[in-house]
PDB file of C-alpha atoms in Angstrom:
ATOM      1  CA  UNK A   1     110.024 122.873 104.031  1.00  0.00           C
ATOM      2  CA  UNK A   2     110.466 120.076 106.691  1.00  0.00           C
ATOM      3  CA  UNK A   3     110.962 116.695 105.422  1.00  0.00           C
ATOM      4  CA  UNK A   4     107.904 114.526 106.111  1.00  0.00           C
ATOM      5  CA  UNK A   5     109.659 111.367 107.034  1.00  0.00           C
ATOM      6  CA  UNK A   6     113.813 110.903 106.928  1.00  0.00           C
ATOM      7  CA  UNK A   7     114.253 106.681 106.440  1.00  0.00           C
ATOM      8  CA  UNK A   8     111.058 106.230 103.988  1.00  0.00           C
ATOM      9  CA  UNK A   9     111.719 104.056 101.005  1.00  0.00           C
ATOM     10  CA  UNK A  10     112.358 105.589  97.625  1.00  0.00           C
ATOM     11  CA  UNK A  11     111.133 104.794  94.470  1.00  0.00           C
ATOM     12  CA  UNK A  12     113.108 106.471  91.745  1.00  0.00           C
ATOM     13  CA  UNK A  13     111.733 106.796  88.338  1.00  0.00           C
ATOM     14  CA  UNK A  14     112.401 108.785  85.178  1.00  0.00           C
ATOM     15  CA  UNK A  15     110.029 111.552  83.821  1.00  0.00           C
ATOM     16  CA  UNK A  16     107.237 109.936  81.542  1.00  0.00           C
ATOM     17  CA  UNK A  17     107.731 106.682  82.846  1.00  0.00           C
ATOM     18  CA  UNK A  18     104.778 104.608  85.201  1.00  0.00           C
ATOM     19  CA  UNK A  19     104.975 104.640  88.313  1.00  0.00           C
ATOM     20  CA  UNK A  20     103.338 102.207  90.572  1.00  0.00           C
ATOM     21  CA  UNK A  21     103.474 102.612  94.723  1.00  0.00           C
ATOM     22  CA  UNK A  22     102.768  99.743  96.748  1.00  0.00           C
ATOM     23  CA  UNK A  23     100.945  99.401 100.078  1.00  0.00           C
ATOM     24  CA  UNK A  24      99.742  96.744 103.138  1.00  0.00           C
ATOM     25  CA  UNK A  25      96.567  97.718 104.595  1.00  0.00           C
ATOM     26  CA  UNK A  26      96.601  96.171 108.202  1.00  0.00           C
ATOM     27  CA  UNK A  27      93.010  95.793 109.007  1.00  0.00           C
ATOM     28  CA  UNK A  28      90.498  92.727 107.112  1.00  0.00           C
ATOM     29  CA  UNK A  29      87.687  95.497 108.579  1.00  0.00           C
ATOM     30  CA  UNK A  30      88.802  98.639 106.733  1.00  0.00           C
ATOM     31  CA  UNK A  31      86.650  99.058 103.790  1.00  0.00           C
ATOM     32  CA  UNK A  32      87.579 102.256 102.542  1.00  0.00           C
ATOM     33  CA  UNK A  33      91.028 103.132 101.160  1.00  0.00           C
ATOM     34  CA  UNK A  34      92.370 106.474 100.055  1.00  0.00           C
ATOM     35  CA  UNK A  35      95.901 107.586  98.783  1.00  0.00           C
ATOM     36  CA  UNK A  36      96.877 111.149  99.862  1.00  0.00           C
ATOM     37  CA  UNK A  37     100.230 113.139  98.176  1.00  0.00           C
ATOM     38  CA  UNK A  38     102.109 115.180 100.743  1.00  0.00           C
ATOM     39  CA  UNK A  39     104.331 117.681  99.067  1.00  0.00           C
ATOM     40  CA  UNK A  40     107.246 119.352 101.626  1.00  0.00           C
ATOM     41  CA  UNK A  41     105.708 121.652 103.950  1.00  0.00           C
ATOM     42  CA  UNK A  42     102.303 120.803 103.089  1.00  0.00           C
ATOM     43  CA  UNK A  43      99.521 119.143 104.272  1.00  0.00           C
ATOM     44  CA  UNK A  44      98.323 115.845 102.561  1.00  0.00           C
ATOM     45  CA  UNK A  45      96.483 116.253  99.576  1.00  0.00           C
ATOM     46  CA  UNK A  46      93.566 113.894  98.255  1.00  0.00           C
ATOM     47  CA  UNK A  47      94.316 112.240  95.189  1.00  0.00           C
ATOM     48  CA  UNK A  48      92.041 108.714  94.692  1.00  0.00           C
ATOM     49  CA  UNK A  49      89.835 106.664  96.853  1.00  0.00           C
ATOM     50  CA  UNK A  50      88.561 103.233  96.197  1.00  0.00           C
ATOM     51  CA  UNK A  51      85.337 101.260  98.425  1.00  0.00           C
ATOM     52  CA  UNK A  52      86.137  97.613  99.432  1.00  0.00           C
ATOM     53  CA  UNK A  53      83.174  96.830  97.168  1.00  0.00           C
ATOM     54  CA  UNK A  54      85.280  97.400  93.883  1.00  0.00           C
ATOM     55  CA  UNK A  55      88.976  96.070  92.852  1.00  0.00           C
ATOM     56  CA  UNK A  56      89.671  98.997  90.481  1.00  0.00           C
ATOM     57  CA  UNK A  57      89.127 102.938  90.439  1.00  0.00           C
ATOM     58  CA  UNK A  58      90.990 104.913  87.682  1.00  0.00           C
ATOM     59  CA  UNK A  59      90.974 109.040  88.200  1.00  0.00           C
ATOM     60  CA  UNK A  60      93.170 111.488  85.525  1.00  0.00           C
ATOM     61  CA  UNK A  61      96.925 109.716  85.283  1.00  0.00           C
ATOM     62  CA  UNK A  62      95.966 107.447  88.575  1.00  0.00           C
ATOM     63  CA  UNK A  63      94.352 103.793  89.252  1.00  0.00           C
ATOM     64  CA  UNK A  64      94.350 102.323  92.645  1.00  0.00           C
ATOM     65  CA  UNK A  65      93.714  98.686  92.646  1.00  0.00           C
ATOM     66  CA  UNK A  66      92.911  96.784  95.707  1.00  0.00           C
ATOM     67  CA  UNK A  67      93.606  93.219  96.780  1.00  0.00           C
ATOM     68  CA  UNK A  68      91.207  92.475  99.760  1.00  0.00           C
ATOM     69  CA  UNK A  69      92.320  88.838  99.509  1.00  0.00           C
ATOM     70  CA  UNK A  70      96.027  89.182 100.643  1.00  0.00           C
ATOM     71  CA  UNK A  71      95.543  93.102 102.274  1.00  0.00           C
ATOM     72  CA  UNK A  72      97.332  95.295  99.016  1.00  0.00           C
ATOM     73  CA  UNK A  73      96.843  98.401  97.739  1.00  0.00           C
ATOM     74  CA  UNK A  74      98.815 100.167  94.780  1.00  0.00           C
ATOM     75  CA  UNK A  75      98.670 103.231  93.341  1.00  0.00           C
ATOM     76  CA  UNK A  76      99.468 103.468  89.490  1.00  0.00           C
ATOM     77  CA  UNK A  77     100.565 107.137  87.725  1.00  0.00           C
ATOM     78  CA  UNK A  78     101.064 107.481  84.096  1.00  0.00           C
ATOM     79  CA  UNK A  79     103.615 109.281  82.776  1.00  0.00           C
ATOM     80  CA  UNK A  80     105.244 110.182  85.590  1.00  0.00           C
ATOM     81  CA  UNK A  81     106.260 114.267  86.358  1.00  0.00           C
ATOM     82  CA  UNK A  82     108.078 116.121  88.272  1.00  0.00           C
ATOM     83  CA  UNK A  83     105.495 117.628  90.085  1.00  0.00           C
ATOM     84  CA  UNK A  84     104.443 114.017  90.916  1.00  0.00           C
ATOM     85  CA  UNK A  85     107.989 113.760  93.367  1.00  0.00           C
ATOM     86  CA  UNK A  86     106.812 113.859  96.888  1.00  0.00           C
ATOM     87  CA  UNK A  87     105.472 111.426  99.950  1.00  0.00           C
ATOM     88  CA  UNK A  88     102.305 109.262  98.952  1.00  0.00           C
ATOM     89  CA  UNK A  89     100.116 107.546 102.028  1.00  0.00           C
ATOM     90  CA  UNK A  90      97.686 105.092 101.656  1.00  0.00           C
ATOM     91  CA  UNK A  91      95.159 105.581 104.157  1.00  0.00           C
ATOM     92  CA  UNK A  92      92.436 102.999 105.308  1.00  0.00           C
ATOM     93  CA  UNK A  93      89.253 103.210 107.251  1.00  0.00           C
ATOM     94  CA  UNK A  94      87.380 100.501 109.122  1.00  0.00           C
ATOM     95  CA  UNK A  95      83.580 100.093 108.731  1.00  0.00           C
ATOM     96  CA  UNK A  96      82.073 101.919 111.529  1.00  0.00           C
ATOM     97  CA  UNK A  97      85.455 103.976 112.863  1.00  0.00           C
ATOM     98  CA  UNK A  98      83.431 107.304 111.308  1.00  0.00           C
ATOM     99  CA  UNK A  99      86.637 109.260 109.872  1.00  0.00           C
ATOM    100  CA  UNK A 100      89.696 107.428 111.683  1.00  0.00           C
ATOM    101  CA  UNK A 101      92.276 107.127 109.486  1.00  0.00           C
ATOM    102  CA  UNK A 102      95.357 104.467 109.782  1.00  0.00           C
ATOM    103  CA  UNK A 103      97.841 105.620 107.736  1.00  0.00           C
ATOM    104  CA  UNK A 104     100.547 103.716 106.325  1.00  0.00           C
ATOM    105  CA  UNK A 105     104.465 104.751 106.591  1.00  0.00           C
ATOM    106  CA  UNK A 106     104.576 106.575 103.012  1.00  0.00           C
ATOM    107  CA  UNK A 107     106.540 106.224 100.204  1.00  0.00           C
ATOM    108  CA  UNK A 108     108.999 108.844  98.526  1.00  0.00           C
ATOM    109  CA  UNK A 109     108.538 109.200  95.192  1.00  0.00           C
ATOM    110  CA  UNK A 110     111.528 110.747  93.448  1.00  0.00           C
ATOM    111  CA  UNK A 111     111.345 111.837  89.083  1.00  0.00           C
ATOM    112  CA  UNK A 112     114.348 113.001  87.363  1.00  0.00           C
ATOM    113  CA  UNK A 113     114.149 114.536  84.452  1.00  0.00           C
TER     114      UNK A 113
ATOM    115  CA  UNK B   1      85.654 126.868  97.908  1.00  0.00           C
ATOM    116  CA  UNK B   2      88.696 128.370 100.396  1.00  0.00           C
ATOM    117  CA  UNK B   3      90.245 124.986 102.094  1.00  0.00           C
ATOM    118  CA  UNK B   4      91.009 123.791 105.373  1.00  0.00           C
ATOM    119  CA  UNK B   5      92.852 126.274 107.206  1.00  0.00           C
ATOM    120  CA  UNK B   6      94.768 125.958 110.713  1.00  0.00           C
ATOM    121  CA  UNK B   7      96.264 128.709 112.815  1.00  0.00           C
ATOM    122  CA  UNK B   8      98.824 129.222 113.757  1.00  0.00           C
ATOM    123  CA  UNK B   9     101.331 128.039 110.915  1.00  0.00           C
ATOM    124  CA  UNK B  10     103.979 127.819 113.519  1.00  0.00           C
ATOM    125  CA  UNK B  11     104.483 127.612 117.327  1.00  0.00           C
ATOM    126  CA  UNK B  12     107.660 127.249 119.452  1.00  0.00           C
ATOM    127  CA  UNK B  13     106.732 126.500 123.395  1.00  0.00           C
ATOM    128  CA  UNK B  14     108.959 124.974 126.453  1.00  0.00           C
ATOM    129  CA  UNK B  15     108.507 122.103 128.151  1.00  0.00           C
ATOM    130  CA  UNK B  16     105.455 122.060 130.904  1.00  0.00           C
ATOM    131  CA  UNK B  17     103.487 124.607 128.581  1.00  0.00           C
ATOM    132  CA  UNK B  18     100.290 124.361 127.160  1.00  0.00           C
ATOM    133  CA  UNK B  19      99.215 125.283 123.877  1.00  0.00           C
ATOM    134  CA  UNK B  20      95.892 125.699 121.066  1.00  0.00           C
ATOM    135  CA  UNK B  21      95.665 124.810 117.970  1.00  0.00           C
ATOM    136  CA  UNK B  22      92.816 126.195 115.870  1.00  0.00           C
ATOM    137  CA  UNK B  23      91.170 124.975 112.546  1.00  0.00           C
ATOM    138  CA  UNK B  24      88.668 125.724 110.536  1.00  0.00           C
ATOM    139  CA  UNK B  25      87.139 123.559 108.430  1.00  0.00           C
ATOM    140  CA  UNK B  26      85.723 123.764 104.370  1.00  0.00           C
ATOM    141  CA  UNK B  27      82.463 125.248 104.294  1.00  0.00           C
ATOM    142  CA  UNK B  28      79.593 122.606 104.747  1.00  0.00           C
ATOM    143  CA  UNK B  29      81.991 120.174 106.330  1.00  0.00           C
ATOM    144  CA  UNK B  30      80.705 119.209 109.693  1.00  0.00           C
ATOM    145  CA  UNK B  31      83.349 117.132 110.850  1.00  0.00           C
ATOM    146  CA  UNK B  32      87.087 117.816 111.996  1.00  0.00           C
ATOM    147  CA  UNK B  33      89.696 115.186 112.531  1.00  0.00           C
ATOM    148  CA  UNK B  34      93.233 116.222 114.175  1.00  0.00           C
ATOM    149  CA  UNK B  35      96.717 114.047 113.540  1.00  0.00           C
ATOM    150  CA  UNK B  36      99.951 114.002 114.907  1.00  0.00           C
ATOM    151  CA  UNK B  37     102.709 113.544 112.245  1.00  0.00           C
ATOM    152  CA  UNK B  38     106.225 112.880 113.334  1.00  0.00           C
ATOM    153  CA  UNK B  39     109.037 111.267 111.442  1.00  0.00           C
ATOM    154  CA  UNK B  40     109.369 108.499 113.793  1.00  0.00           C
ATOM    155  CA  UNK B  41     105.448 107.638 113.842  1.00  0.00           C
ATOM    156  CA  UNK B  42     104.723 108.787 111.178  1.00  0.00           C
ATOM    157  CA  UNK B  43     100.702 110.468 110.813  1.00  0.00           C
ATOM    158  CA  UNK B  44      98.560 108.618 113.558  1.00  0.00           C
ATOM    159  CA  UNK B  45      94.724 109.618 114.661  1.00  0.00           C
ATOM    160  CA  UNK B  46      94.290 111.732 117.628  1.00  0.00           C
ATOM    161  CA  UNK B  47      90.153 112.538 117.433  1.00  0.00           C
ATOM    162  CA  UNK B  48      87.365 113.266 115.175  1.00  0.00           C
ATOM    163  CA  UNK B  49      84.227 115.788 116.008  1.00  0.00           C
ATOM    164  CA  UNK B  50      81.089 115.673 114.430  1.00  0.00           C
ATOM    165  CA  UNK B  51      78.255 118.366 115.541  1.00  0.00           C
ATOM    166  CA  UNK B  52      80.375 119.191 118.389  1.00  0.00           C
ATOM    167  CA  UNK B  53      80.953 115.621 119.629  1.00  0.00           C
ATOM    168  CA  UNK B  54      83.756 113.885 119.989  1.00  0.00           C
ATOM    169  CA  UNK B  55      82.642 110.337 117.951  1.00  0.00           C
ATOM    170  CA  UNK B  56      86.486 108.827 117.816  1.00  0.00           C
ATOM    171  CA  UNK B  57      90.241 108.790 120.074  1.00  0.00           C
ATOM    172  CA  UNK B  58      93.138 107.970 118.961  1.00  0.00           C
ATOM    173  CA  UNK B  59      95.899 106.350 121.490  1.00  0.00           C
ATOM    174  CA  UNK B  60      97.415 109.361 122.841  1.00  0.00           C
ATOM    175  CA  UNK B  61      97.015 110.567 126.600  1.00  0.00           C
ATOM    176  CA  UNK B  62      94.761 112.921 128.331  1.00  0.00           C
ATOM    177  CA  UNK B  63      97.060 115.787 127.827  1.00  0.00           C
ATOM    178  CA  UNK B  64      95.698 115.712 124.170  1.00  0.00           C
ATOM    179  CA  UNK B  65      92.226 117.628 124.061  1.00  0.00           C
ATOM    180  CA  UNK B  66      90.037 119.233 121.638  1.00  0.00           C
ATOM    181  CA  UNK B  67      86.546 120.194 121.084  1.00  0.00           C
ATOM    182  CA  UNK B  68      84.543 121.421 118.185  1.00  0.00           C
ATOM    183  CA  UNK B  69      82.436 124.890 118.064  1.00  0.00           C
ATOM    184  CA  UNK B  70      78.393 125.333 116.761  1.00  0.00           C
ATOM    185  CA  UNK B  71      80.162 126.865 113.495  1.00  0.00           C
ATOM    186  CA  UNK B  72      82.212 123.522 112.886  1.00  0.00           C
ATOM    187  CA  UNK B  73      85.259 125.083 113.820  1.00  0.00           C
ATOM    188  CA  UNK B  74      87.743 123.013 116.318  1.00  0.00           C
ATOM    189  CA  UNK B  75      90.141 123.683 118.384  1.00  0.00           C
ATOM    190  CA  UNK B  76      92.867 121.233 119.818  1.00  0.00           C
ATOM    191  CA  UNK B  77      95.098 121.168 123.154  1.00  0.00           C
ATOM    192  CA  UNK B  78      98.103 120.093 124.610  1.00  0.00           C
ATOM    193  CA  UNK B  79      98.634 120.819 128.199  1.00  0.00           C
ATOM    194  CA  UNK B  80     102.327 120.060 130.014  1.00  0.00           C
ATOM    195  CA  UNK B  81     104.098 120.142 126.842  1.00  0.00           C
ATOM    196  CA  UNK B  82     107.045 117.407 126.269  1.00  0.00           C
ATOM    197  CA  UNK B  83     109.794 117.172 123.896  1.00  0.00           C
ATOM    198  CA  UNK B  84     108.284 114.412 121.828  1.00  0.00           C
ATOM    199  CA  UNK B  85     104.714 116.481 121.133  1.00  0.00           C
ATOM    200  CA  UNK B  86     107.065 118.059 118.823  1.00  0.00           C
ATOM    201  CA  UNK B  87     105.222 117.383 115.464  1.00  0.00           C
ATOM    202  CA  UNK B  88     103.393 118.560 112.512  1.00  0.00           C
ATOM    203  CA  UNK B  89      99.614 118.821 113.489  1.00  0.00           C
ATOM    204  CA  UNK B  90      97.137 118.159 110.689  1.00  0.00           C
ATOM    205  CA  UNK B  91      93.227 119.040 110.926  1.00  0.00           C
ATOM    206  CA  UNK B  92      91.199 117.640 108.274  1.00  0.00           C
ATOM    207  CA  UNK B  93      87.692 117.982 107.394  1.00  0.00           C
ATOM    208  CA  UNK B  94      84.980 115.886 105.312  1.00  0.00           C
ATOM    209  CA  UNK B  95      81.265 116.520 104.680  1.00  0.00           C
ATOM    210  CA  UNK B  96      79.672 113.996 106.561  1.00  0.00           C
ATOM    211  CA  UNK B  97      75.984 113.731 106.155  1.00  0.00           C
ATOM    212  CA  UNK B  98      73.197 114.543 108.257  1.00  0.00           C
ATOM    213  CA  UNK B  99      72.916 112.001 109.907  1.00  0.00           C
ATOM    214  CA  UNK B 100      76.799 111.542 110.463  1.00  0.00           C
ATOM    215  CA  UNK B 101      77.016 108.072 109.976  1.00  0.00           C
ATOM    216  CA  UNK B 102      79.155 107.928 106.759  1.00  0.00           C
ATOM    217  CA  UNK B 103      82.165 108.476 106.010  1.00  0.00           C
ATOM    218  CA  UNK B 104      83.825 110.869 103.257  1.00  0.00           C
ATOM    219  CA  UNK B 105      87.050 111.918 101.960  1.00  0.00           C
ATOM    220  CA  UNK B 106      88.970 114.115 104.051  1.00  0.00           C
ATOM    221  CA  UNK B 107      90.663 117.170 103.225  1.00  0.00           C
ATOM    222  CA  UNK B 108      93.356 118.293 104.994  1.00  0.00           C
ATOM    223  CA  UNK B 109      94.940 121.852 105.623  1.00  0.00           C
ATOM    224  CA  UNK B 110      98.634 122.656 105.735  1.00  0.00           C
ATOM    225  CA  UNK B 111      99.103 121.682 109.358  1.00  0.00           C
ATOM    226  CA  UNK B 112     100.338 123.755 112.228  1.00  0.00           C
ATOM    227  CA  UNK B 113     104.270 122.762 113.355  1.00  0.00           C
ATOM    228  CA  UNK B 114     104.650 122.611 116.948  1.00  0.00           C
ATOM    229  CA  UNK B 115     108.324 122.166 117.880  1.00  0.00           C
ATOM    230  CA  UNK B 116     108.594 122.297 121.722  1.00  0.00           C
ATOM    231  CA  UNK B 117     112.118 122.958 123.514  1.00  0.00           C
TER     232      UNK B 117
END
């Protein structure tokens, strides 16, 4: 498949290691943040969401924490895979845009074995 | 459930062409949202329909239509193609409830990849 972006940065980590993927929402308004997983050739794929109304959200081998105070959100996986190496997006939504999604740049997420 | 799907996969056009996308949402989602992904942009928000009404535009130019059908389905389109509406077009869909005013995770399908020459 096509590559989904050709300058993102990389985070390279080893299989069963933590991974943690940083992001800068750009909006004090957006109150709903989501993290999407876009494999090569694929279409972005839902993985956690957190409401501005909590600081913590844990799913199976995910947490998202957010950080309304200084606009950060991070996306923690457990014992990395490699069928967790593609392009993660955080994705935020201001209160009242209905289902307008800003997307961040993405970040390539590379495991070797 | 079958997820969002979006036809066709791929699509090569010329310059000053016009073009549809189609895509049809999850069952019992009642609102569609189309992006533009590019490597230079990145994904960026073109529109979002909701009971056949356009609630939401993105920052691209009138060449970039869409509209959405009784059944939920939605079409997008491109008229006078140029080179740089060469992109990966993603539809997603989300549940929405009755009364529309919330908003829900979206679910996107595989995307339909426009290259135009």
């Amino acid at each position: 498949g096509e590559s989904v972006g050709l300058h993102l940065p990389t985070l390279s980590v080893q299989e069963g290691d933590n991974s943690i993927i940083n992001c800068a929402y750009s909006n004090s308004a957006s109150d709903y943040f989501i993290w999407y997983k876009q494999e090569s050739g694929k279409g972005p794929q839902f993985i956690i969401d957190i409401r501005s109304n909590m600081d913590k959200r844990q799913g199976q081998r995910v947490t998202v924490l957010l950080n309304k105070t200084v606009k950060h959100l991070s996306l923690q996986i457990a014992a990395t895979q490699p069928g967790d190496s593609a392009v993660y997006f955080c994705a935020e939504n201001m209160k009242g845009g209905y289902n307008k999604l800003i997307f961040g740049a993405g970040t390539r997420l590379a495991v070797h074995p | 459930k079958a997820g969002v799907t979006q036809t066709p996969r791929y699509l090569i056009k010329t310059r000053g062409q016009q073009v549809t996308l189609s895509c049809s949402p999850i069952s019992g989602h009642r609102s569609v949202s189309w992006y533009q992904q590019t490597p230079g942009q990145g994904l960026q928000f073109l529109f979002e329909y909701f009971s056949e009404t356009q609630r939401n535009k993105g920052n691209f130019p009138g060449r970039f239509s869409g509209r959405q059908f009784s059944n939920s389905r939605s079409e997008m389109n491109v008229s006078t193609l140029e080179l740089g509406d060469s992109a990966l077009y993603l539809c997603a869909s989300s549940p929405t409830g009755t009364s529309g005013a919330s908003r829900d995770t979206q679910y996107f399908g595989p995307g339909t990849r426009l290259t135009v020459l």
